[in-house]
PDB file of C-alpha atoms in Angstrom:
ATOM      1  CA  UNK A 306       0.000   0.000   0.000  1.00 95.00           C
ATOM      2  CA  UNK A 307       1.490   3.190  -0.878  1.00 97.00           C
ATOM      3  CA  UNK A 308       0.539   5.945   1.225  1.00 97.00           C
ATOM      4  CA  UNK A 309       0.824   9.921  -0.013  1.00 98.00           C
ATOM      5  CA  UNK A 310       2.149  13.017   1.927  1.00 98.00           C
ATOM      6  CA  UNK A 311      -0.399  13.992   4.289  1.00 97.00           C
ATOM      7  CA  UNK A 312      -1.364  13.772   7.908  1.00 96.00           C
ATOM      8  CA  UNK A 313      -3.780  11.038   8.833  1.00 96.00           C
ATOM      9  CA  UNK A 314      -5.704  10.568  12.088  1.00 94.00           C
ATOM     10  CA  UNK A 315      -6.908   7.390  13.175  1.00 91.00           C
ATOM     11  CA  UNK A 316      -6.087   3.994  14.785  1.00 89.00           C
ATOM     12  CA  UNK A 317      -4.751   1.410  12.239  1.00 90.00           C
ATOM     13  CA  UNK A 318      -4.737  -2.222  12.983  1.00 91.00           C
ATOM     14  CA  UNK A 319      -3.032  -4.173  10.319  1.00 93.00           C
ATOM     15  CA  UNK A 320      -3.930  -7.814  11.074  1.00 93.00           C
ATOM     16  CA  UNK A 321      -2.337  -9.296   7.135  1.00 92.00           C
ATOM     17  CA  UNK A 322       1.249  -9.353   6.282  1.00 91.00           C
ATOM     18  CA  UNK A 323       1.534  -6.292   3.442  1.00 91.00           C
ATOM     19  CA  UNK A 324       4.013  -3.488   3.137  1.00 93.00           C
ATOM     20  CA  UNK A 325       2.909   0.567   3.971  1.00 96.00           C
ATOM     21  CA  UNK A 326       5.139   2.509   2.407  1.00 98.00           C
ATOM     22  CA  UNK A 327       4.941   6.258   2.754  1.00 97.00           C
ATOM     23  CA  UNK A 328       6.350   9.018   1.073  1.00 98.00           C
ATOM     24  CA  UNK A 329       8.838  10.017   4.093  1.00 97.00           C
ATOM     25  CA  UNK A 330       8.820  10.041   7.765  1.00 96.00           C
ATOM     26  CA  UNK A 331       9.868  14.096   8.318  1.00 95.00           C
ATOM     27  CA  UNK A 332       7.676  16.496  10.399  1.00 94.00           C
ATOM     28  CA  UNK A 333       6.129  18.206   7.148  1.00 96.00           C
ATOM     29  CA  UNK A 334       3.005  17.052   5.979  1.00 95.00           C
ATOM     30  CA  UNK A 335       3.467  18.465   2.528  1.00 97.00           C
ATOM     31  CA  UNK A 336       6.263  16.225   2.179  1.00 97.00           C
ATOM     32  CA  UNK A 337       5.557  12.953   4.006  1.00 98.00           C
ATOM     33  CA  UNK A 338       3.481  10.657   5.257  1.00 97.00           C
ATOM     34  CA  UNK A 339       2.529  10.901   9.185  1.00 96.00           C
ATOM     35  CA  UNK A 340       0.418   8.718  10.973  1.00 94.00           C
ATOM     36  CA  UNK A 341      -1.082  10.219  14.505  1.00 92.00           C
ATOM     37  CA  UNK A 342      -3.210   8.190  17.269  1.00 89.00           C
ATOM     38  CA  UNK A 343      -6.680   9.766  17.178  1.00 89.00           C
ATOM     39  CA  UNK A 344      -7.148   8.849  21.077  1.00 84.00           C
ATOM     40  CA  UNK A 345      -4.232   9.699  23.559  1.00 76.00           C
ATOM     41  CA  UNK A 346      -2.975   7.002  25.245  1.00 78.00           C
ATOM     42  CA  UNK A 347      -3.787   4.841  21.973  1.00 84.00           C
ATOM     43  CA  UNK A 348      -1.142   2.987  19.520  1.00 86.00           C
ATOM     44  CA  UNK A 349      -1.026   4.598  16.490  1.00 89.00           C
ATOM     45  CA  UNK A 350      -0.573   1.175  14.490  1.00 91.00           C
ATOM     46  CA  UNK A 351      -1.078  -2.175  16.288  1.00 89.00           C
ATOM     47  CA  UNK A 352      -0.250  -5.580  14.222  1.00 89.00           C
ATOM     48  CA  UNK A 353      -1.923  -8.309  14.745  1.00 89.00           C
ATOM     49  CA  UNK A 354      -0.300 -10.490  12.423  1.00 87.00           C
ATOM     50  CA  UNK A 355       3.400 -11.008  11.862  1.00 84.00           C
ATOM     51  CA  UNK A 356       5.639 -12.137   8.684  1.00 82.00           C
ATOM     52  CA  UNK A 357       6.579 -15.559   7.809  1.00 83.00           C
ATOM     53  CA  UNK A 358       9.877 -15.120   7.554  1.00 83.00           C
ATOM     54  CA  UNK A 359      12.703 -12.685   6.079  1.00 82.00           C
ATOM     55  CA  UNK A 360      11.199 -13.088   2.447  1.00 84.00           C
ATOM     56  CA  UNK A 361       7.794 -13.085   3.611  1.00 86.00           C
ATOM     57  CA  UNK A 362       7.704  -9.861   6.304  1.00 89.00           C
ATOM     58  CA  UNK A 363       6.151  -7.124   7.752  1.00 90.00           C
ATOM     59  CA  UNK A 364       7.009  -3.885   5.676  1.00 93.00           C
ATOM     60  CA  UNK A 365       6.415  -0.239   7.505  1.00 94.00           C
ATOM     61  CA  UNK A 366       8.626   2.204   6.038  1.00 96.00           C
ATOM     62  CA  UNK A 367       8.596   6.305   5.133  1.00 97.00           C
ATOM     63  CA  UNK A 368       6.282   6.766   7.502  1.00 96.00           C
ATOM     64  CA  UNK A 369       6.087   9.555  11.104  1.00 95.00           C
ATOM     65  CA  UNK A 370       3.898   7.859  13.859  1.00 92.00           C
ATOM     66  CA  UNK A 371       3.244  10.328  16.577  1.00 89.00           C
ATOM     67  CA  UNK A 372       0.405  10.988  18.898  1.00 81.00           C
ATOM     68  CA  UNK A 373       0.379   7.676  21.001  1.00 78.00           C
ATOM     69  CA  UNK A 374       0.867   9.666  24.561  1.00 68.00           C
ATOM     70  CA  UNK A 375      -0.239   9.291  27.190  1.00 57.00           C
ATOM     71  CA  UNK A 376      -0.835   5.732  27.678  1.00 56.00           C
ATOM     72  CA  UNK A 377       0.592   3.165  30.509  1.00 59.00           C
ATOM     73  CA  UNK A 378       2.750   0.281  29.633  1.00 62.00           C
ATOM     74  CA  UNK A 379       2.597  -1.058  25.786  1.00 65.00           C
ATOM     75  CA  UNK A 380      -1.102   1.697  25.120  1.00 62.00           C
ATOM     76  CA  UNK A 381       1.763   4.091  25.151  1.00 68.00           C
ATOM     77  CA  UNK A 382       3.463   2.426  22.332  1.00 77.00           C
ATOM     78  CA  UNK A 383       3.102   4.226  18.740  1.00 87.00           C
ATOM     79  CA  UNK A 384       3.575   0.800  16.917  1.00 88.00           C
ATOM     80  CA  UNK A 385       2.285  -2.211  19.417  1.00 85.00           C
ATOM     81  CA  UNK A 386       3.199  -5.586  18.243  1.00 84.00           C
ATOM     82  CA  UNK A 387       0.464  -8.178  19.128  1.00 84.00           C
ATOM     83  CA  UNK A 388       1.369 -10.788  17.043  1.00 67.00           C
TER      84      UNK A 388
END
C-alpha cells in the first residue's frame, strides 16, 4: 500500500502481512506521510499479524507515527506488536 504526503488521524490495525510505504517520515506534511493516534494514550498502528519469515515480512517504512501519549505500559506504544 502506498501511502501519499499527508497527515492522517486514526487507529490502524493491520492484522495481514503487506508493506505501507509512505512518502517520508519528516515532520512536514506536505512532504511525508505521518500517521497520529486519534485517542491519547492509543497505539497509532497495532499488528496483529506477523511475517513468515525474512522473504515473507512485515514492511512499515517512510512513515512519522506520533500521537500515542499518554498511555501506561505497551497503550503508550506508537507501533504495538500483538502478534
Amino acid at each position: 500500500i502506498q501511502v501519499g504526503p499527508g497527515t492522517y488521524v486514526g487507529n490502524l490495525t493491520v492484522n495481514k502481512r503487506l508493506t505501507i510505504d509512505g512518502a517520508g517520515s519528516g515532520s512536514d506534511p506536505a512532504g511525508n506521510t505521518i500517521i497520529s493516534a486519534a485517542v491519547a494514550g492509543t497505539s497509532s498502528i497495532v499488528y496483529s499479524a506477523g511475517g513468515l519469515d525474512a522473504s515473507n515480512r512485515q514492511v512499515l517504512k517512510d512513515v512519522r507515527v506520533t500521537g500515542a501519549s499518554g498511555g501506561t505500559g505497551n497503550n503508550n506504544s506508537g507501533i504495538l506488536l500483538t502478534a
